Amino acid sequence: FPDGIPAPFNMAVAILANTRMLTLEEKIKMVPALLPMLIEGQSFIDAQDEKSVLEFMREYSMPERINEEIFIAMGKALDFIDPDKLSMSVILTAMNR
């Protein structure tokens, strides 16, 4: 993540600046799902606890490639668990810190 930029904005800058993992269209499709985290903070994150990463992605119509390029790696790094079993609140909390 970029130095000097506080979380969760550093995560947003890192995703936008990366040109290898996701297309601009895929990045734009992430915005509706991640914007509430930026605006509402922990209350939004806590409300996602019962949803798996895949359920969250489907709810917000996020492309499958976002799962393949970002969430699988994050899930393995954070909890050694697949996105269909991992709570989205774990991912959002990591992004928010």
PDB file of C-alpha atoms in Angstrom:
ATOM      1  CA  PHE A   1       0.000   0.000   0.000  1.00  0.00           C
ATOM      2  CA  PRO A   2       1.204   3.565  -0.632  1.00  0.00           C
ATOM      3  CA  ASP A   3       3.006   5.296   2.242  1.00  0.00           C
ATOM      4  CA  GLY A   4       1.458   8.344   3.842  1.00  0.00           C
ATOM      5  CA  ILE A   5      -2.129   7.544   2.888  1.00  0.00           C
ATOM      6  CA  PRO A   6      -4.349   6.334   5.741  1.00  0.00           C
ATOM      7  CA  ALA A   7      -6.501   3.213   5.535  1.00  0.00           C
ATOM      8  CA  PRO A   8      -8.836   2.493   3.875  1.00  0.00           C
ATOM      9  CA  PHE A   9      -7.881   5.076   1.248  1.00  0.00           C
ATOM     10  CA  ASN A  10      -4.442   3.478   0.796  1.00  0.00           C
ATOM     11  CA  MET A  11      -6.208   0.298  -0.317  1.00  0.00           C
ATOM     12  CA  ALA A  12      -8.253   2.236  -2.869  1.00  0.00           C
ATOM     13  CA  VAL A  13      -5.145   3.938  -4.250  1.00  0.00           C
ATOM     14  CA  ALA A  14      -3.293   0.609  -4.446  1.00  0.00           C
ATOM     15  CA  ILE A  15      -6.146  -1.040  -6.367  1.00  0.00           C
ATOM     16  CA  LEU A  16      -6.531   1.894  -8.753  1.00  0.00           C
ATOM     17  CA  ALA A  17      -2.782   2.178  -9.369  1.00  0.00           C
ATOM     18  CA  ASN A  18      -2.299  -1.526 -10.110  1.00  0.00           C
ATOM     19  CA  THR A  19      -2.511  -2.074 -13.846  1.00  0.00           C
ATOM     20  CA  ARG A  20      -1.728  -5.798 -13.869  1.00  0.00           C
ATOM     21  CA  MET A  21      -4.540  -7.416 -11.899  1.00  0.00           C
ATOM     22  CA  LEU A  22      -7.827  -5.768 -12.850  1.00  0.00           C
ATOM     23  CA  THR A  23      -9.146  -3.799 -15.787  1.00  0.00           C
ATOM     24  CA  LEU A  24     -10.510  -0.298 -15.287  1.00  0.00           C
ATOM     25  CA  GLU A  25     -14.026  -1.678 -15.824  1.00  0.00           C
ATOM     26  CA  GLU A  26     -13.517  -4.265 -13.049  1.00  0.00           C
ATOM     27  CA  LYS A  27     -12.183  -1.584 -10.707  1.00  0.00           C
ATOM     28  CA  ILE A  28     -15.225   0.580 -11.397  1.00  0.00           C
ATOM     29  CA  LYS A  29     -17.508  -2.397 -10.640  1.00  0.00           C
ATOM     30  CA  MET A  30     -15.874  -2.669  -7.192  1.00  0.00           C
ATOM     31  CA  VAL A  31     -16.885   0.871  -6.211  1.00  0.00           C
ATOM     32  CA  PRO A  32     -20.559   0.237  -5.281  1.00  0.00           C
ATOM     33  CA  ALA A  33     -19.475  -2.598  -2.986  1.00  0.00           C
ATOM     34  CA  LEU A  34     -16.593  -0.806  -1.283  1.00  0.00           C
ATOM     35  CA  LEU A  35     -17.956   2.743  -1.104  1.00  0.00           C
ATOM     36  CA  PRO A  36     -20.249   1.958   1.862  1.00  0.00           C
ATOM     37  CA  MET A  37     -17.171   0.732   3.773  1.00  0.00           C
ATOM     38  CA  LEU A  38     -15.483   4.091   3.183  1.00  0.00           C
ATOM     39  CA  ILE A  39     -18.578   6.080   4.157  1.00  0.00           C
ATOM     40  CA  GLU A  40     -20.126   3.988   6.958  1.00  0.00           C
ATOM     41  CA  GLY A  41     -16.976   2.372   8.315  1.00  0.00           C
ATOM     42  CA  GLN A  42     -17.165  -0.348  10.937  1.00  0.00           C
ATOM     43  CA  SER A  43     -20.970  -0.456  11.116  1.00  0.00           C
ATOM     44  CA  PHE A  44     -21.117  -1.501   7.439  1.00  0.00           C
ATOM     45  CA  ILE A  45     -18.306  -4.010   7.960  1.00  0.00           C
ATOM     46  CA  ASP A  46     -20.034  -5.583  10.960  1.00  0.00           C
ATOM     47  CA  ALA A  47     -23.270  -5.934   8.991  1.00  0.00           C
ATOM     48  CA  GLN A  48     -21.449  -8.114   6.424  1.00  0.00           C
ATOM     49  CA  ASP A  49     -20.354 -10.718   8.981  1.00  0.00           C
ATOM     50  CA  GLU A  50     -22.934 -13.333   7.987  1.00  0.00           C
ATOM     51  CA  LYS A  51     -22.078 -13.051   4.274  1.00  0.00           C
ATOM     52  CA  SER A  52     -19.295 -14.989   2.618  1.00  0.00           C
ATOM     53  CA  VAL A  53     -17.022 -13.185   0.191  1.00  0.00           C
ATOM     54  CA  LEU A  54     -18.834 -14.859  -2.706  1.00  0.00           C
ATOM     55  CA  GLU A  55     -22.276 -13.887  -1.364  1.00  0.00           C
ATOM     56  CA  PHE A  56     -21.109 -10.295  -0.960  1.00  0.00           C
ATOM     57  CA  MET A  57     -19.694 -10.258  -4.494  1.00  0.00           C
ATOM     58  CA  ARG A  58     -22.914 -11.598  -5.971  1.00  0.00           C
ATOM     59  CA  GLU A  59     -25.015  -9.091  -4.024  1.00  0.00           C
ATOM     60  CA  TYR A  60     -22.990  -6.244  -5.532  1.00  0.00           C
ATOM     61  CA  SER A  61     -22.598  -7.837  -8.999  1.00  0.00           C
ATOM     62  CA  MET A  62     -18.820  -7.895  -8.800  1.00  0.00           C
ATOM     63  CA  PRO A  63     -17.061  -9.784 -11.625  1.00  0.00           C
ATOM     64  CA  GLU A  64     -15.652 -13.239 -10.794  1.00  0.00           C
ATOM     65  CA  ARG A  65     -12.165 -12.078 -11.794  1.00  0.00           C
ATOM     66  CA  ILE A  66     -12.093  -9.825  -8.719  1.00  0.00           C
ATOM     67  CA  ASN A  67     -12.453 -12.961  -6.634  1.00  0.00           C
ATOM     68  CA  GLU A  68      -9.757 -14.741  -8.629  1.00  0.00           C
ATOM     69  CA  GLU A  69      -7.291 -11.847  -8.596  1.00  0.00           C
ATOM     70  CA  ILE A  70      -7.851 -10.341  -5.137  1.00  0.00           C
ATOM     71  CA  PHE A  71     -10.153 -12.126  -2.719  1.00  0.00           C
ATOM     72  CA  ILE A  72      -8.762 -15.665  -3.030  1.00  0.00           C
ATOM     73  CA  ALA A  73      -5.265 -14.394  -2.210  1.00  0.00           C
ATOM     74  CA  MET A  74      -6.556 -12.199   0.625  1.00  0.00           C
ATOM     75  CA  GLY A  75      -8.592 -15.059   2.068  1.00  0.00           C
ATOM     76  CA  LYS A  76      -5.615 -17.390   2.037  1.00  0.00           C
ATOM     77  CA  ALA A  77      -3.328 -14.737   3.537  1.00  0.00           C
ATOM     78  CA  LEU A  78      -5.763 -13.720   6.273  1.00  0.00           C
ATOM     79  CA  ASP A  79      -7.393 -16.959   7.329  1.00  0.00           C
ATOM     80  CA  PHE A  80      -6.289 -19.821   5.022  1.00  0.00           C
ATOM     81  CA  ILE A  81      -9.872 -20.264   3.890  1.00  0.00           C
ATOM     82  CA  ASP A  82     -11.706 -20.164   0.565  1.00  0.00           C
ATOM     83  CA  PRO A  83     -13.925 -17.156  -0.320  1.00  0.00           C
ATOM     84  CA  ASP A  84     -17.104 -19.231  -0.221  1.00  0.00           C
ATOM     85  CA  LYS A  85     -16.494 -19.871   3.507  1.00  0.00           C
ATOM     86  CA  LEU A  86     -14.729 -16.660   4.589  1.00  0.00           C
ATOM     87  CA  SER A  87     -16.824 -13.869   6.117  1.00  0.00           C
ATOM     88  CA  MET A  88     -16.666 -10.671   4.094  1.00  0.00           C
ATOM     89  CA  SER A  89     -16.244  -8.743   7.341  1.00  0.00           C
ATOM     90  CA  VAL A  90     -12.730 -10.241   7.651  1.00  0.00           C
ATOM     91  CA  ILE A  91     -11.750  -8.893   4.212  1.00  0.00           C
ATOM     92  CA  LEU A  92     -13.369  -5.491   4.806  1.00  0.00           C
ATOM     93  CA  THR A  93     -11.725  -5.164   8.220  1.00  0.00           C
ATOM     94  CA  ALA A  94      -8.320  -5.862   6.669  1.00  0.00           C
ATOM     95  CA  MET A  95      -8.986  -3.273   3.954  1.00  0.00           C
ATOM     96  CA  ASN A  96     -10.129  -0.743   6.541  1.00  0.00           C
ATOM     97  CA  ARG A  97      -6.952  -0.939   8.661  1.00  0.00           C
TER      98      ARG A  97
END
